[in-house]
CSV table of C-alpha atoms in Angstrom, one decimal:
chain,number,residue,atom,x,y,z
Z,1,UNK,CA,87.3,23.2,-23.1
Z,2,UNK,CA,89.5,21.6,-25.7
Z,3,UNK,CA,89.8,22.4,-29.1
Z,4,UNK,CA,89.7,20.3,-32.4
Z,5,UNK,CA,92.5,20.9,-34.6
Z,6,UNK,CA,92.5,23.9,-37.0
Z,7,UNK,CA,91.5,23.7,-40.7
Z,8,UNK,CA,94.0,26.2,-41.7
Z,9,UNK,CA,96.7,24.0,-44.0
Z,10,UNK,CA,99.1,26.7,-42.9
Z,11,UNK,CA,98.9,26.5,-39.3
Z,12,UNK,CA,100.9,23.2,-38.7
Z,13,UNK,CA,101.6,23.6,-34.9
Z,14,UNK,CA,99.3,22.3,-32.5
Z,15,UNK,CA,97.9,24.7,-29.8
Z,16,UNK,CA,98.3,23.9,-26.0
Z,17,UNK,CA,94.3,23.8,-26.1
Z,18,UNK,CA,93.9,21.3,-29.2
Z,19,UNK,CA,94.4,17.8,-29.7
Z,20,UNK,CA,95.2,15.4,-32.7
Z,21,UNK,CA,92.4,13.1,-30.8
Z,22,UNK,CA,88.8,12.8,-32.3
Z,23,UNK,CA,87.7,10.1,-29.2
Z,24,UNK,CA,90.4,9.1,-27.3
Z,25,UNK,CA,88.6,6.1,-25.7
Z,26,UNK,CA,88.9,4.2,-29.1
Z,27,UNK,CA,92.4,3.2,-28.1
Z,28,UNK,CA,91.4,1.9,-24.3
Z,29,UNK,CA,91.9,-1.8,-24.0
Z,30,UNK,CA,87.8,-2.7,-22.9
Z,31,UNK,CA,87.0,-0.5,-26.1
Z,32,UNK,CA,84.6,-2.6,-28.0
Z,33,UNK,CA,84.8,-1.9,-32.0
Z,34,UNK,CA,81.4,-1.2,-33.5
Z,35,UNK,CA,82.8,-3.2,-36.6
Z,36,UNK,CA,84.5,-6.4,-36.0
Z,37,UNK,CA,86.6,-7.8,-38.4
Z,38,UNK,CA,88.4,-10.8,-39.0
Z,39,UNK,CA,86.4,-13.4,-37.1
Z,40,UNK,CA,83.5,-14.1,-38.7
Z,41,UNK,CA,83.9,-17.9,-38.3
Z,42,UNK,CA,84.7,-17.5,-35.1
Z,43,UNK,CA,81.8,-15.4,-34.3
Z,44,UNK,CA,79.4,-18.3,-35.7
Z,45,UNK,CA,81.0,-21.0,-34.1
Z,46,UNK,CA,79.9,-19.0,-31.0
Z,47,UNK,CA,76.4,-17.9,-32.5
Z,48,UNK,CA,76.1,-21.9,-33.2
Z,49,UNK,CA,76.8,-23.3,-29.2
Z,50,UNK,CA,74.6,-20.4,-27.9
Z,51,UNK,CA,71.6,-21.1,-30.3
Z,52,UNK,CA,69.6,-23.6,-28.5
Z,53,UNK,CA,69.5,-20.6,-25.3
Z,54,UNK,CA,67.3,-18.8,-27.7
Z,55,UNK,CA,65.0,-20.9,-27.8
Z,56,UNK,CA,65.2,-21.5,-23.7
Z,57,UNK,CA,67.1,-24.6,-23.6
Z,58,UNK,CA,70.8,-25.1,-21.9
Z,59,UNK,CA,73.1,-24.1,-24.9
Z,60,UNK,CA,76.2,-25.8,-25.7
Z,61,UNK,CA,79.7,-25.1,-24.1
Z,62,UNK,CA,82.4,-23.4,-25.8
Z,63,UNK,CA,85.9,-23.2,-25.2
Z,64,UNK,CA,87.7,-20.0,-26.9
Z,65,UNK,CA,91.0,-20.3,-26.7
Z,66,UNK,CA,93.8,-18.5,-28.7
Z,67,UNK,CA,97.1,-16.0,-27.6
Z,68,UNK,CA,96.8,-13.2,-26.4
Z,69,UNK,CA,95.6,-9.8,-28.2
Z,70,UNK,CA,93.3,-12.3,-30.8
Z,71,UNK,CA,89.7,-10.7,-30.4
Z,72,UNK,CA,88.2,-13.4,-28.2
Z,73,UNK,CA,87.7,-11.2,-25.5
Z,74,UNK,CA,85.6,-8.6,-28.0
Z,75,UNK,CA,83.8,-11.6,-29.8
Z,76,UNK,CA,82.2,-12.8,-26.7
Z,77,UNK,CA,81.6,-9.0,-25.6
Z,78,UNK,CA,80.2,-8.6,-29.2
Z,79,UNK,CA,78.1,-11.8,-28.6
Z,80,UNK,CA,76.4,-10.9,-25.2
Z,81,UNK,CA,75.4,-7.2,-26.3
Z,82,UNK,CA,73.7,-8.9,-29.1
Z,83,UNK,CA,71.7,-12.0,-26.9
Z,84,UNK,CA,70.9,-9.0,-24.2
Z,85,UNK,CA,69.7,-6.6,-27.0
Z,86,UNK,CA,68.0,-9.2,-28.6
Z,87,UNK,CA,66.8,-12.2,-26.2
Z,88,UNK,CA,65.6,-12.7,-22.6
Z,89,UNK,CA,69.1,-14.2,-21.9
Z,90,UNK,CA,71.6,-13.3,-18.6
Z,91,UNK,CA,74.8,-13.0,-19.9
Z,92,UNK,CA,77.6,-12.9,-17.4
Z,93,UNK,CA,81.4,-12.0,-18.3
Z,94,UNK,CA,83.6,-12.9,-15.5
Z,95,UNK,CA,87.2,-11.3,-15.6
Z,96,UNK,CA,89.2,-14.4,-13.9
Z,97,UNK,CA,92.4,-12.4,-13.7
Z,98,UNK,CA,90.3,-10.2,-10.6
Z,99,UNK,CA,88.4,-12.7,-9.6
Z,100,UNK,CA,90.6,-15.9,-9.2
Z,101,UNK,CA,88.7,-18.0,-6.5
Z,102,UNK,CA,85.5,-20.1,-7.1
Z,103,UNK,CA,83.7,-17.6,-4.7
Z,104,UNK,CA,84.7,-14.5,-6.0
Z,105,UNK,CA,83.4,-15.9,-9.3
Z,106,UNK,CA,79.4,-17.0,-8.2
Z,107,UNK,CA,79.5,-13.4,-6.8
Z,108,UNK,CA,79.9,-11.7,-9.9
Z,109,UNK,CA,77.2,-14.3,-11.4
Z,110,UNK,CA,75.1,-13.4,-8.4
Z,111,UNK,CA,75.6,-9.2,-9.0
Z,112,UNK,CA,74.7,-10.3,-12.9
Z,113,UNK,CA,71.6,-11.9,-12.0
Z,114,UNK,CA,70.3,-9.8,-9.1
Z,115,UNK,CA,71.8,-6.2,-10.6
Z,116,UNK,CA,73.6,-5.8,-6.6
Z,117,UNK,CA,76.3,-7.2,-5.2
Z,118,UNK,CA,75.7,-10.1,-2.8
Z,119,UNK,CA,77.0,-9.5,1.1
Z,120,UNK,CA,80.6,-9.0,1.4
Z,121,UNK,CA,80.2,-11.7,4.7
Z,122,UNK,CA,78.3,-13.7,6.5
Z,123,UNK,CA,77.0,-15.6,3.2
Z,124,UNK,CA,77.8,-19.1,2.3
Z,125,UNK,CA,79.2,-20.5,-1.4
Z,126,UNK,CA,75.9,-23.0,-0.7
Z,127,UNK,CA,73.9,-20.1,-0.2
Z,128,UNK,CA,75.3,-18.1,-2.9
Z,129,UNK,CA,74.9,-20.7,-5.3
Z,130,UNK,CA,71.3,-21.6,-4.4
Z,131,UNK,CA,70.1,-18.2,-4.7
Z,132,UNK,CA,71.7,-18.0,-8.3
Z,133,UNK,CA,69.8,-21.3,-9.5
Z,134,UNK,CA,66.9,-20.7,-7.9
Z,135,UNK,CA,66.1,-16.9,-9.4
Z,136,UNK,CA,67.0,-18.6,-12.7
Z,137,UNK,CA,64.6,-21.4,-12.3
Z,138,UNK,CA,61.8,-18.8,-11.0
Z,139,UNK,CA,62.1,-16.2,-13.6
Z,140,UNK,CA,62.9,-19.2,-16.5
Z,141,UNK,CA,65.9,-17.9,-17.3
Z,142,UNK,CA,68.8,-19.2,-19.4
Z,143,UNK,CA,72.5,-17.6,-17.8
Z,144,UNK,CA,75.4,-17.5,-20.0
Z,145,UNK,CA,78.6,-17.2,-18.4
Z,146,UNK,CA,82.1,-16.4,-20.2
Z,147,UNK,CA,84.8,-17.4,-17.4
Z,148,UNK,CA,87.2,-14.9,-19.7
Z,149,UNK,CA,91.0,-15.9,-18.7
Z,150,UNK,CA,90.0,-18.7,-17.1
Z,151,UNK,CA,93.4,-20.1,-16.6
Z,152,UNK,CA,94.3,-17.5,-13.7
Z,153,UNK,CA,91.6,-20.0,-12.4
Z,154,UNK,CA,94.3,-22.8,-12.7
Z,155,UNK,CA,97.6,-20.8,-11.8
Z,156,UNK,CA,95.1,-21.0,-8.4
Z,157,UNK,CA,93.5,-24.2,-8.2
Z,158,UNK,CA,90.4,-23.0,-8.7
Z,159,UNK,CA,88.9,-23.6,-12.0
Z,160,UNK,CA,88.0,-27.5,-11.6
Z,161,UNK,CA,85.6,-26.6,-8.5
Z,162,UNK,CA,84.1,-23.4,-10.6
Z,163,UNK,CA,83.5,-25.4,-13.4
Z,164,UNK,CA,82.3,-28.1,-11.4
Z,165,UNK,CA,79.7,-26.1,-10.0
Z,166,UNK,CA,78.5,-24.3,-12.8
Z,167,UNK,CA,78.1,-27.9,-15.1
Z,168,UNK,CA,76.4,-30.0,-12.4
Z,169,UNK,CA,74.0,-26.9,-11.8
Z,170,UNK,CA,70.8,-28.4,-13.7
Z,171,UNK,CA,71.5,-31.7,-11.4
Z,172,UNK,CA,71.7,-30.0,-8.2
Z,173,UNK,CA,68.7,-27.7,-9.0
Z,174,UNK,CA,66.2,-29.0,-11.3
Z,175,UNK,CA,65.3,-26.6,-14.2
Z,176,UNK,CA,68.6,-24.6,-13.7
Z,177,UNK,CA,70.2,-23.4,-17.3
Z,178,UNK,CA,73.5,-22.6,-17.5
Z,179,UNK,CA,76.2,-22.3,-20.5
Z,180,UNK,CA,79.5,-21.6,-19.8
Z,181,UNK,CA,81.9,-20.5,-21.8
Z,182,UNK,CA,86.1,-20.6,-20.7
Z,183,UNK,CA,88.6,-18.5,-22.7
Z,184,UNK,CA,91.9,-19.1,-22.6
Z,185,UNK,CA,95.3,-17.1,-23.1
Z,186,UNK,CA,97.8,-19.3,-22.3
Z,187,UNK,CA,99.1,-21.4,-25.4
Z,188,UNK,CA,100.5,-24.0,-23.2
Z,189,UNK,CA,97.3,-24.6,-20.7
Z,190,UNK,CA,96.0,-27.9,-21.6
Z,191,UNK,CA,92.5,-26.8,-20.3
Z,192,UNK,CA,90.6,-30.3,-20.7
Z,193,UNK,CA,93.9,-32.3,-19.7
Z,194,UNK,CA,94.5,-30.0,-16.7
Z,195,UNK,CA,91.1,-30.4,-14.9
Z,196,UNK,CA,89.8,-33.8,-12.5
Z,197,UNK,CA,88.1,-36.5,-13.9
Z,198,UNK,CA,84.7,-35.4,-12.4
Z,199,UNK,CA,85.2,-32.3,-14.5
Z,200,UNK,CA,86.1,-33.9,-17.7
Z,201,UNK,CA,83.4,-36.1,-17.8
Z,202,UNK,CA,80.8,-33.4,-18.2
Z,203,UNK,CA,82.6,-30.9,-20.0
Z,204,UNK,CA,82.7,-31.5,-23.6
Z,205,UNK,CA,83.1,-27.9,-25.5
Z,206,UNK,CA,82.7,-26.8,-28.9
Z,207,UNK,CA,86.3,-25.7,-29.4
Z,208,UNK,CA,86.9,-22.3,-31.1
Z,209,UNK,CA,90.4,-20.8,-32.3
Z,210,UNK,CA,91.4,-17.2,-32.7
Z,211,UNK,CA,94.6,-17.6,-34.5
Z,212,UNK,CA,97.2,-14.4,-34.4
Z,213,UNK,CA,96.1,-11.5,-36.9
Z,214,UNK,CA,97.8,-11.6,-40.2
Z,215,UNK,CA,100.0,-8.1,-41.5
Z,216,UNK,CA,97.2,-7.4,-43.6
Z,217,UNK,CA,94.5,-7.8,-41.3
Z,218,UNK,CA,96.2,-5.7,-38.6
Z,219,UNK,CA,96.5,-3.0,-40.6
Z,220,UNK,CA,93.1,-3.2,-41.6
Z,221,UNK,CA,92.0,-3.2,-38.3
Z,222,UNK,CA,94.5,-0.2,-37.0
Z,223,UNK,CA,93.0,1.8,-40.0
Z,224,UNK,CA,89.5,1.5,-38.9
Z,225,UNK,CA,90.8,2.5,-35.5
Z,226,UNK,CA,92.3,5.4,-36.3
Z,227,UNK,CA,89.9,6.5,-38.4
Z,228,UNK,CA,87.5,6.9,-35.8
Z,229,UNK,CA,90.0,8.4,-33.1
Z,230,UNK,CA,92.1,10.8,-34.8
Z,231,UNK,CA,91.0,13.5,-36.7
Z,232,UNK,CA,91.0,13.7,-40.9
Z,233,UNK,CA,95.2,13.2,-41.8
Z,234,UNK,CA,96.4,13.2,-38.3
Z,235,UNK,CA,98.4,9.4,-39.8
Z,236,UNK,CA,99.3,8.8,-43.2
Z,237,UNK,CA,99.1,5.5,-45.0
Z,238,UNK,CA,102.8,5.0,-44.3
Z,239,UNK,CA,102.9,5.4,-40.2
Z,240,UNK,CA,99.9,3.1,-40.6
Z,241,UNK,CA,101.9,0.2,-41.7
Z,242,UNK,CA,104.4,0.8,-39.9
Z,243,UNK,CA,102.6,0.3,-37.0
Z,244,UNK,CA,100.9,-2.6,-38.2
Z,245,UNK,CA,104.6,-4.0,-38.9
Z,246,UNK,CA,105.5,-3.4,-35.4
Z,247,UNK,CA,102.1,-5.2,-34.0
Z,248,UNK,CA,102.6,-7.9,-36.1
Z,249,UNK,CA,106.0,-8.6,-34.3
Z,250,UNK,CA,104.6,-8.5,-31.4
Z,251,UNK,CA,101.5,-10.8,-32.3
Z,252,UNK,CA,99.3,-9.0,-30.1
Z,253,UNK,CA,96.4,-6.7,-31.7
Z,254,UNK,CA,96.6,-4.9,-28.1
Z,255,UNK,CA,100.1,-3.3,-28.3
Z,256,UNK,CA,98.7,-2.1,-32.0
Z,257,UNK,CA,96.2,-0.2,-30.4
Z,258,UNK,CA,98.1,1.2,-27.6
Z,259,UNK,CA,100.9,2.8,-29.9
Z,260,UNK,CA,98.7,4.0,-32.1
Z,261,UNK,CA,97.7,6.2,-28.6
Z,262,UNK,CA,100.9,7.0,-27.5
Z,263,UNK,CA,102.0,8.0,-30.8
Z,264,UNK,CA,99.7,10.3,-30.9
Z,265,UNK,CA,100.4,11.6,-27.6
Z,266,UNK,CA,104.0,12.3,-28.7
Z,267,UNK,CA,103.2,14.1,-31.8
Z,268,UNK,CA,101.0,16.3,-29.3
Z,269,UNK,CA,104.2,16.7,-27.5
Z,270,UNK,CA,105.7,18.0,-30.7
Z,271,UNK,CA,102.5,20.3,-31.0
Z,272,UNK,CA,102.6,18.6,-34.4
Z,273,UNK,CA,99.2,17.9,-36.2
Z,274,UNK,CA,100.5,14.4,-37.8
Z,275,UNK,CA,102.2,11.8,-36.3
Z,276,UNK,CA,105.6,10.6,-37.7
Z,277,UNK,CA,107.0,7.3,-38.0
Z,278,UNK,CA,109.5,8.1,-35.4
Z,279,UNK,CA,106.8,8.9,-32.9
Z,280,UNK,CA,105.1,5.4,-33.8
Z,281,UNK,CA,108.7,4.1,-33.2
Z,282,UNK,CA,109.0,5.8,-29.7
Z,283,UNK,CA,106.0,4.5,-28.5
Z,284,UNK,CA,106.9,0.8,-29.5
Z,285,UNK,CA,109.4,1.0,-26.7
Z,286,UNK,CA,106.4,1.0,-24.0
Z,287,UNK,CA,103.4,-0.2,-25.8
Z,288,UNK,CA,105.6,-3.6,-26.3
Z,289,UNK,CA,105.1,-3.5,-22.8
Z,290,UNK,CA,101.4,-4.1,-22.3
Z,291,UNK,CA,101.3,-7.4,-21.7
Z,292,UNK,CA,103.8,-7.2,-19.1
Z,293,UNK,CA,101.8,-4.0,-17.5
Z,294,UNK,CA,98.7,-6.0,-17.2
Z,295,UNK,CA,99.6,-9.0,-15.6
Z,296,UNK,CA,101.9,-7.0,-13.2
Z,297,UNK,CA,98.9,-4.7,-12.2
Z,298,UNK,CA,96.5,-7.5,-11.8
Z,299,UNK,CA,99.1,-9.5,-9.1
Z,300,UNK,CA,97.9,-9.4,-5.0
Z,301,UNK,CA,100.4,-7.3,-3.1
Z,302,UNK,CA,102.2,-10.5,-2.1
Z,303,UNK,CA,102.6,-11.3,-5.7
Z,304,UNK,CA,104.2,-8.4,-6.7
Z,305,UNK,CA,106.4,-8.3,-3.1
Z,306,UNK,CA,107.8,-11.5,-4.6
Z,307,UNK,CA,108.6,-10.0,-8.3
Z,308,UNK,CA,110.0,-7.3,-6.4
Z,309,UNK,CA,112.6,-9.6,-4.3
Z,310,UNK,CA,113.1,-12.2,-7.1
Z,311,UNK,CA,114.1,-8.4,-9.2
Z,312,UNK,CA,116.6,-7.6,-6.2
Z,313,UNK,CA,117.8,-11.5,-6.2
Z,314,UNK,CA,117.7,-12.2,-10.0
Z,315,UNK,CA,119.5,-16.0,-10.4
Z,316,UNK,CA,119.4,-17.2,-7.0
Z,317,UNK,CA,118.1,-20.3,-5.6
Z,318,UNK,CA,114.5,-20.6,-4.5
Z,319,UNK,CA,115.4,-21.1,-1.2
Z,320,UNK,CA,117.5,-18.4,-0.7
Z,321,UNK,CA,114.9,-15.9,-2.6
Z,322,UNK,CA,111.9,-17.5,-0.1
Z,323,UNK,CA,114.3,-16.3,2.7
Z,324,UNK,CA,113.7,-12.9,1.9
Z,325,UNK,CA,110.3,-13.0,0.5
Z,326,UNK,CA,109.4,-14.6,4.4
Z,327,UNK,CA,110.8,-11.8,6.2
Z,328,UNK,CA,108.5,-9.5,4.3
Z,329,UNK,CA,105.6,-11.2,3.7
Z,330,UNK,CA,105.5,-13.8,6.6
Z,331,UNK,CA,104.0,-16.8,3.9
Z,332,UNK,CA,104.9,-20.5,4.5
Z,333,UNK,CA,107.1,-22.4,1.9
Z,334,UNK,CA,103.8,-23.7,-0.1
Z,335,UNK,CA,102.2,-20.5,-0.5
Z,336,UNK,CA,105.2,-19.6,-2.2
Z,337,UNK,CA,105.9,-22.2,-4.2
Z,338,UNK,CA,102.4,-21.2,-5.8
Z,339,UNK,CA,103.6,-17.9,-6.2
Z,340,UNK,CA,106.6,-18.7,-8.2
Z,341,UNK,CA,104.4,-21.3,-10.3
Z,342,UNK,CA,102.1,-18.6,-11.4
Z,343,UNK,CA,104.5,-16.2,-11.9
Z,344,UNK,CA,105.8,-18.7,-14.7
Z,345,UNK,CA,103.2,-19.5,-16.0
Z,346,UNK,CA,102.4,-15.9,-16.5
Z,347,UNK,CA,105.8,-15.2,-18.3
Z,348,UNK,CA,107.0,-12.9,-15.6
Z,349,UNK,CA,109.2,-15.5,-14.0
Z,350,UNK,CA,111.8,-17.9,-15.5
Z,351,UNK,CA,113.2,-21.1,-13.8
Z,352,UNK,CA,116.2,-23.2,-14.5
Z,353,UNK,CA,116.9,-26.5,-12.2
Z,354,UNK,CA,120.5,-27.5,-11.1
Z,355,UNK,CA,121.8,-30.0,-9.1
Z,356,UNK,CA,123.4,-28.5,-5.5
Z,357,UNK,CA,125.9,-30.3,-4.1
Z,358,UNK,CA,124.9,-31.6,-0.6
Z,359,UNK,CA,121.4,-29.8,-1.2
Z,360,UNK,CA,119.6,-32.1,-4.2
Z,361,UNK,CA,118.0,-30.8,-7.0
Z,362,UNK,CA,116.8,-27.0,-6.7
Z,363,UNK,CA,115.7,-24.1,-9.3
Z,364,UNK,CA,117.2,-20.7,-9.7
Z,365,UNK,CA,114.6,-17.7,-9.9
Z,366,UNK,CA,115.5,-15.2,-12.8
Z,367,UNK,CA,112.8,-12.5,-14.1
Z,368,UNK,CA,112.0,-13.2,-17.5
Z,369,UNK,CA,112.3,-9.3,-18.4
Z,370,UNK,CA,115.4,-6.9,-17.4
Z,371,UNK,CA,114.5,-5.8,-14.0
Z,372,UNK,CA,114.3,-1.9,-14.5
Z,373,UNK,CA,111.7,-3.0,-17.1
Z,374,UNK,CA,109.8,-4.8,-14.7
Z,375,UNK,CA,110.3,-2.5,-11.3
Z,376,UNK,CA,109.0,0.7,-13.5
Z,377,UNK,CA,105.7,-1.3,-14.4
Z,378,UNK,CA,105.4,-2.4,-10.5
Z,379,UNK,CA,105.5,1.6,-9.7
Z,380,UNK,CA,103.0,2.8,-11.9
């Protein structure tokens, strides 16, 4: 069993047994805060398109969109835990980076309003779908869906038929009521411009914007957080805003968060009962990372085979780079063409376009980050 830290002023050094940690969960990424702060006008711009569900009717859409590390992710967690503690309402958050495909997606809406997990086979999109509406329409529920980083949706051609679906459901089966909400990380996704027409015609959100965190407000945040995972002096004022200087560099709330963990995991290194700025410092070398760590980790196996030869064949033309990518993976040319797209849009990838002599026009592949950075986070 492990031990909370001594109150003895004199005994500075940690034991092997205790820990500077009061709940060590408060710095995990799906941590939701109990206080959220900062958003309150986002939060009722939500509270506004999701009113008419309350009263059973199909509430307004809402498109959340903002960079990364901004709170819409917890605002709409926030949001459901309050229409589920509150209202009859089926709230559904659907985490688009895992599930990428139109299919993958109703399934998660069909394990949200059933409470199992449909067949793994065997069973239709038709068949998924109907069963969805049709339980909503006998039980006179109203299903609120967050498609959250909905534009790993687009990186796969997918989120014009999802959203498709999910708009025209009331038209398809009477009595239906669905709201969706998309959120959006990607500052350059054009989310209304990027869909078809049959799409656009019907989908007319209420638009919120998380805009980055301010110094001020990061610190404020980061203070609350620590407070509730560390024990009593474990940071001092100072580290605290030195952190929060670092985070706001960054301009994600996320790498904040995480460095405030791994600082204190090197102070425990030290067996040392505060933190220092230089352990904050340290762990700005990684936690700068997260970003990176998370989009890696969430890539198929074919996606990250391609990272891994573009790494080994940093600046060379695409067609030289699918060479090698097809002898391990076996993938035609247009498969991997969508690779490379999405590994741009992601940040991972960068491309530059040059004219070949006797070959046309043609891109050179380069990773976006030094490769050891990149390799080390594929091996994790």
């Amino acid at each position: 069993m492990v031990k909370v830290m001594s109150d003895d002023p004199e005994d500075d050094m940690l034991g092997w047994d205790e820990t500077v940690f009061r709940d060590e969960h408060v710095f995990e990424i799906d941590y939701v805060p109990e206080t959220f702060k900062h958003r309150g006008g986002q939060m009722e711009s939500l509270k506004y398109a999701l009113r008419p569900a309350v009263r059973g009717s199909r509430p307004l859409n809402a498109m959340v969109r903002g960079p990364p590390g901004t709170g819409k992710t917890t605002a709409v967690q926030k949001l459901f835990s309050e229409l589920r503690a509150q209202t009859d309402i089926k709230t559904v958050r659907v985490n688009c980076q895992v599930n990428g495909t139109r299919y993958s997606v109703f399934s998660r809406l069909f394990e949200g309003v059933f409470d199992y997990e449909p067949p793994t086979s065997g069973i239709s999109f038709k068949k998924l779908f109907t069963q969805i509406t049709d339980r909503l329409v006998e039980d006179e529920e109203v299903l609120v869906v967050a498609l959250d980083d909905v534009n790993y949706l687009f990186y796969e051609n997918e989120a014009s038929d999802t959203l498709y679906s999910l708009l025209r459901a009331h038209e398809e089966h009477t009595g239906a009521k669905i709201g969706v909400i998309v959120i959006s990380s990607d500052p350059d996704l054009e989310v209304i411009d990027e869909l078809d027409s049959r799409v656009q015609s019907v989908f007319r959100p209420e638009e919120v914007y998380f805009n980055r965190y301010g110094e001020g407000e990061i610190l404020d945040i980061l203070r609350e957080r620590a407070k509730r995972g560390f024990h009593e002096g474990v940071v001092t004022t100072n580290v605290l805003e030195r952190v929060a200087e670092l985070t706001a560099n960054s301009g994600d709330l996320r790498v904040g968060i995480d460095l405030l963990r791994r600082a204190g995991l090197n102070a425990e290194m030290r067996a040392s009962r505060t933190i220092s700025v230089q352990d904050a410092e340290d762990a700005y070398e990684k936690s700068k990372y997260i970003h990176l760590s998370r989009n890696l980790n969430n890539l198929t196996d074919n996606e990250q085979t391609l990272v891994e030869v573009i790494a080994g064949h940093d600046g060379e033309q695409a067609g030289e780079v699918y060479s090698v990518f097809n002898d391990r993976t076996d993938l035609g040319y247009t498969r991997y063409s969508e690779i490379v797209n999405k590994l741009e849009k992601l940040g991972i990838v960068e491309t530059e376009y040059a004219e070949i002599e006797g070959r046309g026009r043609s891109r050179a592949l380069s990773l976006a980050y030094e490769s050891d950075e990149v390799l080390d986070r594929l091996n994790d």
